């Protein structure tokens, strides 16, 4: 009986160790290799702090007329700005407004990134995800490189 108890305790320890080892690694991996994923539903747009789809990322769903106000997180004290949010990557915690260098359009809509708030001024456009034409749905910003203030979707592909 004593051997059975020791065996049972050893088995439980191994099971606990297995869960301890596998749970964190499974949680860290996502479809696009980051901790924050945009996915393919809705109007997901990934804005990146660095060129070439690198550095910290912020995923935003829907149209945004001013990155200085995140309307989805408003409280009685006001609305916080959008910030880059990948842990430990260059740009983490920095404001999205006037700090994005590249974009990955995960949505089924074309997207335009604008220089000014309220969808004004020069812009960079990216077609919907998977577009097979001459333009890519991801890349570095040109007209709005580190001067981005808003974005909105354009015609559906």
Tab-separated table of C-alpha atoms in Angstrom:
chain	number	residue	atom	x	y	z
A	1	UNK	CA	0.000	0.000	0.000
A	2	UNK	CA	2.894	2.317	0.829
A	3	UNK	CA	4.446	1.665	-2.608
A	4	UNK	CA	1.143	2.470	-4.300
A	5	UNK	CA	0.954	5.789	-2.441
A	6	UNK	CA	4.542	6.678	-3.433
A	7	UNK	CA	3.821	5.706	-7.054
A	8	UNK	CA	0.641	7.797	-7.061
A	9	UNK	CA	2.483	10.828	-5.666
A	10	UNK	CA	5.291	10.433	-8.202
A	11	UNK	CA	2.774	10.211	-11.062
A	12	UNK	CA	0.988	13.338	-9.870
A	13	UNK	CA	4.315	15.180	-9.650
A	14	UNK	CA	5.185	14.215	-13.245
A	15	UNK	CA	1.751	15.316	-14.476
A	16	UNK	CA	2.110	18.633	-12.638
A	17	UNK	CA	5.583	19.148	-14.075
A	18	UNK	CA	4.315	18.379	-17.582
A	19	UNK	CA	1.600	21.030	-17.291
A	20	UNK	CA	4.045	23.504	-15.835
A	21	UNK	CA	6.476	22.997	-18.707
A	22	UNK	CA	4.021	22.931	-21.601
A	23	UNK	CA	1.521	25.623	-20.624
A	24	UNK	CA	3.807	28.679	-20.926
A	25	UNK	CA	5.327	27.645	-24.251
A	26	UNK	CA	1.905	26.987	-25.759
A	27	UNK	CA	0.649	30.395	-24.602
A	28	UNK	CA	3.656	32.249	-26.051
A	29	UNK	CA	3.225	30.950	-29.611
A	30	UNK	CA	0.609	32.533	-31.863
A	31	UNK	CA	-0.287	32.214	-35.522
A	32	UNK	CA	1.930	35.090	-36.645
A	33	UNK	CA	4.746	34.456	-34.171
A	34	UNK	CA	3.863	37.327	-31.847
A	35	UNK	CA	2.051	37.737	-28.562
A	36	UNK	CA	-0.475	40.139	-30.061
A	37	UNK	CA	-2.237	38.871	-33.155
A	38	UNK	CA	-4.474	40.740	-35.565
A	39	UNK	CA	-6.093	37.717	-37.165
A	40	UNK	CA	-8.193	37.774	-40.300
A	41	UNK	CA	-11.568	38.770	-38.860
A	42	UNK	CA	-12.943	42.280	-38.861
A	43	UNK	CA	-10.767	45.097	-40.085
A	44	UNK	CA	-7.477	44.155	-38.395
A	45	UNK	CA	-4.531	46.363	-39.239
A	46	UNK	CA	-1.109	45.765	-37.715
A	47	UNK	CA	0.960	48.909	-37.275
A	48	UNK	CA	4.658	48.301	-36.554
A	49	UNK	CA	7.157	50.547	-34.784
A	50	UNK	CA	10.025	49.614	-37.113
A	51	UNK	CA	10.375	49.226	-40.866
A	52	UNK	CA	10.001	45.840	-42.536
A	53	UNK	CA	7.187	44.646	-40.215
A	54	UNK	CA	9.493	44.622	-37.175
A	55	UNK	CA	9.487	45.901	-33.647
A	56	UNK	CA	6.477	46.305	-31.427
A	57	UNK	CA	3.042	46.012	-33.024
A	58	UNK	CA	-0.423	47.380	-32.393
A	59	UNK	CA	-3.473	45.713	-33.919
A	60	UNK	CA	-6.452	47.946	-34.504
A	61	UNK	CA	-9.898	46.924	-35.699
A	62	UNK	CA	-12.080	49.381	-37.585
A	63	UNK	CA	-11.505	52.956	-38.683
A	64	UNK	CA	-9.625	55.353	-36.399
A	65	UNK	CA	-9.822	59.114	-36.963
A	66	UNK	CA	-7.100	59.936	-34.416
A	67	UNK	CA	-4.575	57.541	-32.848
A	68	UNK	CA	-4.339	59.920	-29.872
A	69	UNK	CA	-7.739	58.675	-28.583
A	70	UNK	CA	-8.584	54.990	-28.201
A	71	UNK	CA	-12.364	55.205	-28.155
A	72	UNK	CA	-12.718	51.559	-27.127
A	73	UNK	CA	-11.041	52.238	-23.732
A	74	UNK	CA	-12.704	55.507	-22.690
A	75	UNK	CA	-13.532	56.063	-19.024
A	76	UNK	CA	-14.856	59.040	-17.074
A	77	UNK	CA	-11.238	60.291	-17.036
A	78	UNK	CA	-11.011	60.316	-20.836
A	79	UNK	CA	-9.650	58.117	-23.611
A	80	UNK	CA	-6.062	56.849	-23.647
A	81	UNK	CA	-3.952	56.981	-26.813
A	82	UNK	CA	-3.129	53.907	-28.876
A	83	UNK	CA	0.279	52.465	-27.910
A	84	UNK	CA	2.521	49.760	-29.334
A	85	UNK	CA	2.149	46.668	-27.162
A	86	UNK	CA	4.480	43.739	-27.873
A	87	UNK	CA	6.467	42.920	-24.758
A	88	UNK	CA	10.196	43.418	-24.978
A	89	UNK	CA	10.302	44.600	-28.566
A	90	UNK	CA	11.607	47.910	-29.846
A	91	UNK	CA	8.907	50.557	-29.456
A	92	UNK	CA	6.864	48.848	-26.727
A	93	UNK	CA	4.729	51.434	-24.939
A	94	UNK	CA	5.423	54.188	-27.476
A	95	UNK	CA	2.510	56.104	-28.973
A	96	UNK	CA	1.215	54.793	-32.305
A	97	UNK	CA	0.499	58.330	-33.510
A	98	UNK	CA	3.485	59.588	-35.517
A	99	UNK	CA	5.590	56.508	-34.700
A	100	UNK	CA	4.571	53.757	-37.158
A	101	UNK	CA	7.072	52.726	-39.815
A	102	UNK	CA	5.334	49.761	-41.458
A	103	UNK	CA	1.909	48.134	-41.830
A	104	UNK	CA	0.461	44.664	-42.327
A	105	UNK	CA	-3.160	44.709	-43.487
A	106	UNK	CA	-4.795	41.546	-42.126
A	107	UNK	CA	-8.292	42.594	-43.200
A	108	UNK	CA	-10.486	41.896	-46.199
A	109	UNK	CA	-10.555	45.619	-47.007
A	110	UNK	CA	-8.076	48.003	-48.496
A	111	UNK	CA	-6.649	50.359	-45.884
A	112	UNK	CA	-5.265	53.894	-46.039
A	113	UNK	CA	-2.949	55.328	-43.389
A	114	UNK	CA	-3.178	59.139	-43.209
A	115	UNK	CA	-0.670	61.823	-42.231
A	116	UNK	CA	-3.288	63.871	-40.359
A	117	UNK	CA	-6.072	63.182	-37.918
A	118	UNK	CA	-9.548	62.947	-39.394
A	119	UNK	CA	-8.231	61.101	-42.448
A	120	UNK	CA	-6.510	64.152	-43.882
A	121	UNK	CA	-3.303	64.935	-45.726
A	122	UNK	CA	-1.026	62.552	-47.617
A	123	UNK	CA	-1.628	58.814	-47.241
A	124	UNK	CA	-0.262	55.364	-47.901
A	125	UNK	CA	-2.634	52.666	-49.119
A	126	UNK	CA	-2.477	48.881	-48.865
A	127	UNK	CA	-4.891	46.473	-50.569
A	128	UNK	CA	-6.814	43.777	-48.731
A	129	UNK	CA	-5.005	40.769	-47.289
A	130	UNK	CA	-3.821	38.338	-49.953
A	131	UNK	CA	-4.287	40.717	-52.879
A	132	UNK	CA	-2.666	39.198	-55.957
A	133	UNK	CA	-2.099	42.400	-57.932
A	134	UNK	CA	1.030	44.516	-58.163
A	135	UNK	CA	0.625	46.109	-54.708
A	136	UNK	CA	1.309	44.206	-51.495
A	137	UNK	CA	-0.957	44.217	-48.446
A	138	UNK	CA	2.037	44.949	-46.193
A	139	UNK	CA	5.140	47.102	-46.284
A	140	UNK	CA	6.885	50.227	-45.135
A	141	UNK	CA	5.089	53.532	-44.928
A	142	UNK	CA	6.310	56.211	-47.324
A	143	UNK	CA	4.162	59.364	-47.231
A	144	UNK	CA	3.284	58.734	-43.575
A	145	UNK	CA	6.512	57.202	-42.226
A	146	UNK	CA	6.592	58.196	-38.524
A	147	UNK	CA	3.929	60.786	-39.375
A	148	UNK	CA	0.760	58.716	-39.117
A	149	UNK	CA	-2.337	59.966	-37.331
A	150	UNK	CA	-5.357	57.978	-38.582
A	151	UNK	CA	-6.514	55.158	-40.857
A	152	UNK	CA	-9.665	53.890	-42.494
A	153	UNK	CA	-10.746	51.059	-44.698
A	154	UNK	CA	-11.410	51.545	-48.364
A	155	UNK	CA	-13.468	49.467	-50.815
A	156	UNK	CA	-13.807	45.760	-50.126
A	157	UNK	CA	-11.729	43.573	-52.438
